[in-house]
């Protein structure tokens, strides 16, 4: 029996070298979805990619790098996402001086000894609190069923650059974790990814993602959605900048946030409110008590 899958999904499977006949569809009526294909491409059961043709003779100084494995799967997934979900990106500049001071106090507490207390931890916490207030942000578009799936838990993806290429492992049900538990989970996740030991199961099932471009000294960007998700937040570098504070110009710690979202699921009002809440929590962490 011919596997149930739409033409774009079949093309994606061909591009990734995935045998549709070996998959069980998660869509309505057993339809194979893009997420099923990309998950299979990342796992050990994926069919091996066809050998690349012999490269043409390189000119002086030219280098040719075969694209396969994780890089090939990531490239195909990003193309599929960019040309399937209608992306909108919004930007917000935030004074995070209070957040950086809180970070120093938290890092000094005994329960955080041996755990990395990074700015990313507080961005993740702010996102999780904002997602609790705006649950529609933590959703997926089901093309086969023509439905929006609002997820019951937040599986928080963290985009990580590795020698094998970009991977996006996720912390399962991150919203239930305490701050110290979240710190430990993020540390373990990034260390495992950079060591090239991320399991396929850790990259499956993500619901919303953070990409920390600030670690590269970059201020902002227009991130592409991780396939199957409806929102991704880019966190830029934290810099000392002149800022109007209490009616005067002062040197403050400032960062930029960029939120890309699927406009089929998240309209401009919802995306704006969500991003504003994340920014407000980073600007004044005490607001967390009101969420």
Short mmCIF file of C-alpha atoms in Angstrom, two decimals:
data_model
loop_
_atom_site.label_atom_id
_atom_site.label_comp_id
_atom_site.label_asym_id
_atom_site.label_seq_id
_atom_site.Cartn_x
_atom_site.Cartn_y
_atom_site.Cartn_z
CA UNK A 1 0.00 0.00 0.00
CA UNK A 2 1.35 3.44 -0.94
CA UNK A 3 2.22 5.50 2.17
CA UNK A 4 -0.13 8.41 2.87
CA UNK A 5 1.75 11.68 2.41
CA UNK A 6 1.27 14.94 0.54
CA UNK A 7 3.57 15.81 -2.40
CA UNK A 8 5.69 18.34 -0.43
CA UNK A 9 6.26 15.73 2.27
CA UNK A 10 7.23 13.14 -0.34
CA UNK A 11 9.75 15.58 -1.84
CA UNK A 12 11.20 16.31 1.61
CA UNK A 13 11.57 12.56 2.21
CA UNK A 14 13.40 12.15 -1.11
CA UNK A 15 15.70 15.06 -0.26
CA UNK A 16 16.54 13.57 3.14
CA UNK A 17 16.81 9.97 1.96
CA UNK A 18 13.93 8.80 4.17
CA UNK A 19 11.86 5.73 3.17
CA UNK A 20 8.21 6.69 3.65
CA UNK A 21 7.22 3.04 3.68
CA UNK A 22 9.13 2.59 6.93
CA UNK A 23 7.28 5.40 8.74
CA UNK A 24 4.08 5.46 10.77
CA UNK A 25 2.23 8.70 10.16
CA UNK A 26 1.28 10.85 13.15
CA UNK A 27 -1.25 12.92 11.20
CA UNK A 28 -4.97 12.36 10.98
CA UNK A 29 -5.78 8.99 9.41
CA UNK A 30 -2.12 7.96 9.54
CA UNK A 31 -0.92 10.69 7.16
CA UNK A 32 2.86 11.14 7.28
CA UNK A 33 3.78 14.73 8.22
CA UNK A 34 6.91 16.84 7.75
CA UNK A 35 7.71 16.33 11.42
CA UNK A 36 7.62 12.53 10.95
CA UNK A 37 10.10 12.82 8.07
CA UNK A 38 12.52 15.22 9.79
CA UNK A 39 12.45 13.12 12.98
CA UNK A 40 13.25 10.00 10.96
CA UNK A 41 16.08 11.81 9.17
CA UNK A 42 17.66 12.65 12.51
CA UNK A 43 17.34 9.15 13.91
CA UNK A 44 19.35 5.96 13.43
CA UNK A 45 16.59 4.44 11.33
CA UNK A 46 16.90 6.96 8.56
CA UNK A 47 17.93 5.56 5.23
CA UNK A 48 21.48 6.44 4.23
CA UNK A 49 21.79 9.32 1.84
CA UNK A 50 22.76 8.50 -1.70
CA UNK A 51 26.47 8.97 -2.29
CA UNK A 52 27.34 12.44 -3.52
CA UNK A 53 28.63 12.68 -7.06
CA UNK A 54 32.33 13.20 -7.43
CA UNK A 55 33.03 16.93 -7.10
CA UNK A 56 34.29 18.83 -10.08
CA UNK A 57 37.93 19.74 -10.08
CA UNK A 58 38.44 22.61 -7.66
CA UNK A 59 40.07 25.80 -8.76
CA UNK A 60 43.03 27.20 -6.86
CA UNK A 61 42.04 28.01 -3.32
CA UNK A 62 38.54 26.56 -3.71
CA UNK A 63 37.15 24.04 -1.25
CA UNK A 64 34.07 21.84 -1.70
CA UNK A 65 32.30 20.40 1.33
CA UNK A 66 29.76 17.56 0.85
CA UNK A 67 26.46 18.35 2.56
CA UNK A 68 25.14 15.27 4.32
CA UNK A 69 23.94 13.96 7.66
CA UNK A 70 22.83 16.61 10.15
CA UNK A 71 23.72 19.50 7.86
CA UNK A 72 21.69 18.09 5.00
CA UNK A 73 18.68 17.38 7.22
CA UNK A 74 18.87 20.85 8.76
CA UNK A 75 19.12 22.55 5.37
CA UNK A 76 16.09 20.69 4.02
CA UNK A 77 14.08 21.35 7.18
CA UNK A 78 14.87 25.08 7.12
CA UNK A 79 13.89 25.39 3.46
CA UNK A 80 10.65 23.53 4.15
CA UNK A 81 9.90 25.80 7.12
CA UNK A 82 10.76 29.04 5.31
CA UNK A 83 8.53 28.25 2.35
CA UNK A 84 5.64 26.68 4.29
CA UNK A 85 5.02 28.88 7.33
CA UNK A 86 4.35 32.59 6.65
CA UNK A 87 7.02 34.16 8.86
CA UNK A 88 6.62 37.49 10.65
CA UNK A 89 9.45 38.92 12.77
CA UNK A 90 9.12 41.60 15.45
CA UNK A 91 11.92 43.30 17.39
CA UNK A 92 12.24 44.75 20.88
CA UNK A 93 15.15 46.56 22.56
CA UNK A 94 15.26 45.97 26.32
CA UNK A 95 17.14 47.40 29.31
CA UNK A 96 18.21 44.26 31.17
CA UNK A 97 20.30 45.92 33.89
CA UNK A 98 18.07 44.57 36.66
CA UNK A 99 18.22 41.10 35.15
CA UNK A 100 22.03 41.12 35.09
CA UNK A 101 22.12 42.21 38.74
CA UNK A 102 19.68 39.45 39.66
CA UNK A 103 21.85 36.97 37.79
CA UNK A 104 24.82 37.85 40.01
CA UNK A 105 22.76 37.40 43.18
CA UNK A 106 21.29 34.09 42.01
CA UNK A 107 24.71 32.71 40.99
CA UNK A 108 25.97 33.36 44.53
CA UNK A 109 23.27 31.25 46.14
CA UNK A 110 24.41 27.82 47.43
CA UNK A 111 21.77 25.83 45.51
CA UNK A 112 23.25 27.13 42.23
CA UNK A 113 26.81 26.04 43.06
CA UNK A 114 28.26 24.13 40.10
CA UNK A 115 25.41 25.19 37.80
CA UNK A 116 25.88 27.73 34.99
CA UNK A 117 23.75 30.80 35.64
CA UNK A 118 23.74 32.48 32.24
CA UNK A 119 21.63 35.29 30.78
CA UNK A 120 20.02 32.60 28.60
CA UNK A 121 18.58 31.04 31.76
CA UNK A 122 16.60 34.19 32.51
CA UNK A 123 15.49 34.58 28.90
CA UNK A 124 14.23 30.99 29.00
CA UNK A 125 12.40 31.62 32.26
CA UNK A 126 10.81 34.78 30.90
CA UNK A 127 9.69 32.96 27.75
CA UNK A 128 8.15 30.15 29.79
CA UNK A 129 6.21 32.56 31.97
CA UNK A 130 5.00 34.53 28.95
CA UNK A 131 3.97 31.29 27.21
CA UNK A 132 1.90 30.37 30.26
CA UNK A 133 0.04 33.66 29.85
CA UNK A 134 -0.25 33.26 26.05
CA UNK A 135 -0.62 29.49 25.46
CA UNK A 136 -1.46 29.89 21.75
CA UNK A 137 2.19 30.80 21.14
CA UNK A 138 3.11 27.25 22.15
CA UNK A 139 1.22 25.71 19.22
CA UNK A 140 1.67 23.88 15.91
CA UNK A 141 -0.13 24.00 12.58
CA UNK A 142 -1.43 20.57 11.54
CA UNK A 143 -1.55 20.79 7.74
CA UNK A 144 -3.22 17.41 7.24
CA UNK A 145 -6.06 18.08 9.69
CA UNK A 146 -6.19 21.84 9.04
CA UNK A 147 -6.10 22.42 12.79
CA UNK A 148 -4.06 24.38 15.30
CA UNK A 149 -2.64 22.12 18.01
CA UNK A 150 -2.14 23.96 21.31
CA UNK A 151 0.42 21.95 23.27
CA UNK A 152 -0.17 21.06 26.88
CA UNK A 153 3.47 21.48 27.84
CA UNK A 154 6.43 23.55 26.65
CA UNK A 155 9.28 21.51 25.18
CA UNK A 156 11.82 24.32 25.02
CA UNK A 157 14.30 24.06 22.15
CA UNK A 158 17.73 25.67 22.31
CA UNK A 159 19.48 26.12 18.96
CA UNK A 160 23.09 24.98 19.30
CA UNK A 161 25.95 25.27 16.83
CA UNK A 162 27.99 22.05 16.77
CA UNK A 163 30.77 20.62 14.59
CA UNK A 164 28.06 18.55 12.85
CA UNK A 165 25.94 21.61 12.13
CA UNK A 166 22.96 23.28 13.81
CA UNK A 167 20.92 21.10 16.15
CA UNK A 168 17.91 22.06 18.27
CA UNK A 169 17.55 19.75 21.26
CA UNK A 170 14.77 20.59 23.69
CA UNK A 171 14.04 20.48 27.40
CA UNK A 172 10.89 18.43 27.87
CA UNK A 173 8.09 20.09 29.88
CA UNK A 174 10.41 22.96 30.78
CA UNK A 175 7.61 24.95 32.38
CA UNK A 176 7.40 22.57 35.33
CA UNK A 177 11.06 23.07 36.30
CA UNK A 178 12.33 25.30 39.08
CA UNK A 179 14.97 27.87 38.16
CA UNK A 180 17.83 25.70 39.42
CA UNK A 181 16.41 22.65 37.60
CA UNK A 182 16.07 24.67 34.41
CA UNK A 183 19.67 25.87 34.76
CA UNK A 184 20.89 22.29 35.09
CA UNK A 185 18.80 21.12 32.15
CA UNK A 186 20.06 23.91 29.86
CA UNK A 187 23.67 23.24 30.85
CA UNK A 188 23.36 19.50 30.18
CA UNK A 189 21.55 20.10 26.90
CA UNK A 190 24.15 22.49 25.46
CA UNK A 191 27.15 20.47 26.64
CA UNK A 192 25.73 17.28 25.14
CA UNK A 193 24.96 19.05 21.85
CA UNK A 194 28.44 20.53 21.52
CA UNK A 195 29.97 17.13 22.22
CA UNK A 196 27.92 15.68 19.35
CA UNK A 197 26.04 13.29 21.64
CA UNK A 198 22.48 14.60 21.29
CA UNK A 199 20.03 11.70 20.95
CA UNK A 200 17.33 11.90 18.24
CA UNK A 201 14.64 11.78 20.93
CA UNK A 202 16.06 14.96 22.45
CA UNK A 203 15.54 16.80 19.15
CA UNK A 204 11.99 15.56 18.57
CA UNK A 205 8.82 17.10 19.91
CA UNK A 206 10.00 20.68 20.41
CA UNK A 207 7.24 23.28 20.73
CA UNK A 208 9.08 26.65 20.89
CA UNK A 209 12.74 27.62 20.50
CA UNK A 210 15.33 30.16 21.63
CA UNK A 211 18.39 30.95 19.50
CA UNK A 212 21.12 32.74 21.44
CA UNK A 213 22.87 34.76 18.72
CA UNK A 214 24.33 37.02 21.40
CA UNK A 215 27.06 34.50 22.23
CA UNK A 216 28.58 35.37 18.84
CA UNK A 217 28.47 39.11 19.52
CA UNK A 218 25.44 39.57 17.25
CA UNK A 219 22.70 42.03 18.18
CA UNK A 220 19.71 40.46 16.46
CA UNK A 221 18.45 38.52 13.45
CA UNK A 222 15.35 37.14 11.76
CA UNK A 223 15.30 33.50 12.89
CA UNK A 224 13.56 30.79 10.86
CA UNK A 225 11.04 28.67 12.69
CA UNK A 226 12.06 25.20 13.75
CA UNK A 227 9.79 22.90 11.67
CA UNK A 228 6.54 22.11 13.45
CA UNK A 229 6.76 25.10 15.78
CA UNK A 230 5.02 28.47 15.65
CA UNK A 231 7.53 30.76 17.39
CA UNK A 232 11.27 31.24 17.85
CA UNK A 233 12.97 33.92 19.93
CA UNK A 234 16.41 35.32 19.08
CA UNK A 235 18.37 36.70 22.06
CA UNK A 236 21.06 39.21 21.11
CA UNK A 237 24.26 40.36 22.78
CA UNK A 238 23.98 42.30 26.05
CA UNK A 239 25.88 45.57 25.68
CA UNK A 240 26.55 48.71 27.71
CA UNK A 241 24.61 51.50 26.00
CA UNK A 242 23.33 54.99 26.79
CA UNK A 243 19.70 54.73 27.93
CA UNK A 244 17.12 57.08 29.36
CA UNK A 245 16.68 55.88 32.96
CA UNK A 246 14.55 57.81 35.45
CA UNK A 247 14.60 60.83 33.18
CA UNK A 248 18.39 60.91 32.72
CA UNK A 249 20.90 59.42 30.31
CA UNK A 250 22.73 56.53 31.99
CA UNK A 251 24.90 53.63 30.92
CA UNK A 252 22.71 50.52 31.06
CA UNK A 253 22.88 46.86 30.03
CA UNK A 254 20.78 46.58 26.87
CA UNK A 255 19.85 43.72 24.55
CA UNK A 256 17.65 43.12 21.52
CA UNK A 257 15.03 40.43 21.12
CA UNK A 258 13.57 39.22 17.82
CA UNK A 259 10.49 37.01 17.67
CA UNK A 260 9.62 35.15 14.46
CA UNK A 261 6.21 33.49 14.36
CA UNK A 262 3.86 31.61 12.06
CA UNK A 263 1.18 34.10 11.07
CA UNK A 264 -1.31 31.27 10.45
CA UNK A 265 -1.27 30.58 14.19
CA UNK A 266 -0.12 33.81 15.84
CA UNK A 267 -1.49 37.16 14.72
CA UNK A 268 0.30 40.47 15.20
CA UNK A 269 -1.46 41.32 18.45
CA UNK A 270 -0.64 38.01 20.12
CA UNK A 271 2.96 38.06 18.89
CA UNK A 272 3.39 41.63 20.13
CA UNK A 273 1.88 40.94 23.54
CA UNK A 274 4.01 37.84 24.00
CA UNK A 275 7.23 39.62 23.02
CA UNK A 276 6.36 42.61 25.22
CA UNK A 277 5.83 40.28 28.20
CA UNK A 278 9.18 38.57 27.66
CA UNK A 279 10.85 41.98 27.48
CA UNK A 280 9.05 43.27 30.56
CA UNK A 281 10.15 40.25 32.63
CA UNK A 282 13.77 40.75 31.58
CA UNK A 283 13.60 44.48 32.30
CA UNK A 284 11.93 44.01 35.69
CA UNK A 285 12.25 40.39 36.91
CA UNK A 286 10.04 41.17 39.89
CA UNK A 287 7.06 41.15 37.55
CA UNK A 288 7.35 37.35 37.57
CA UNK A 289 5.39 37.45 40.83
CA UNK A 290 2.39 38.84 38.94
CA UNK A 291 2.38 36.22 36.14
#
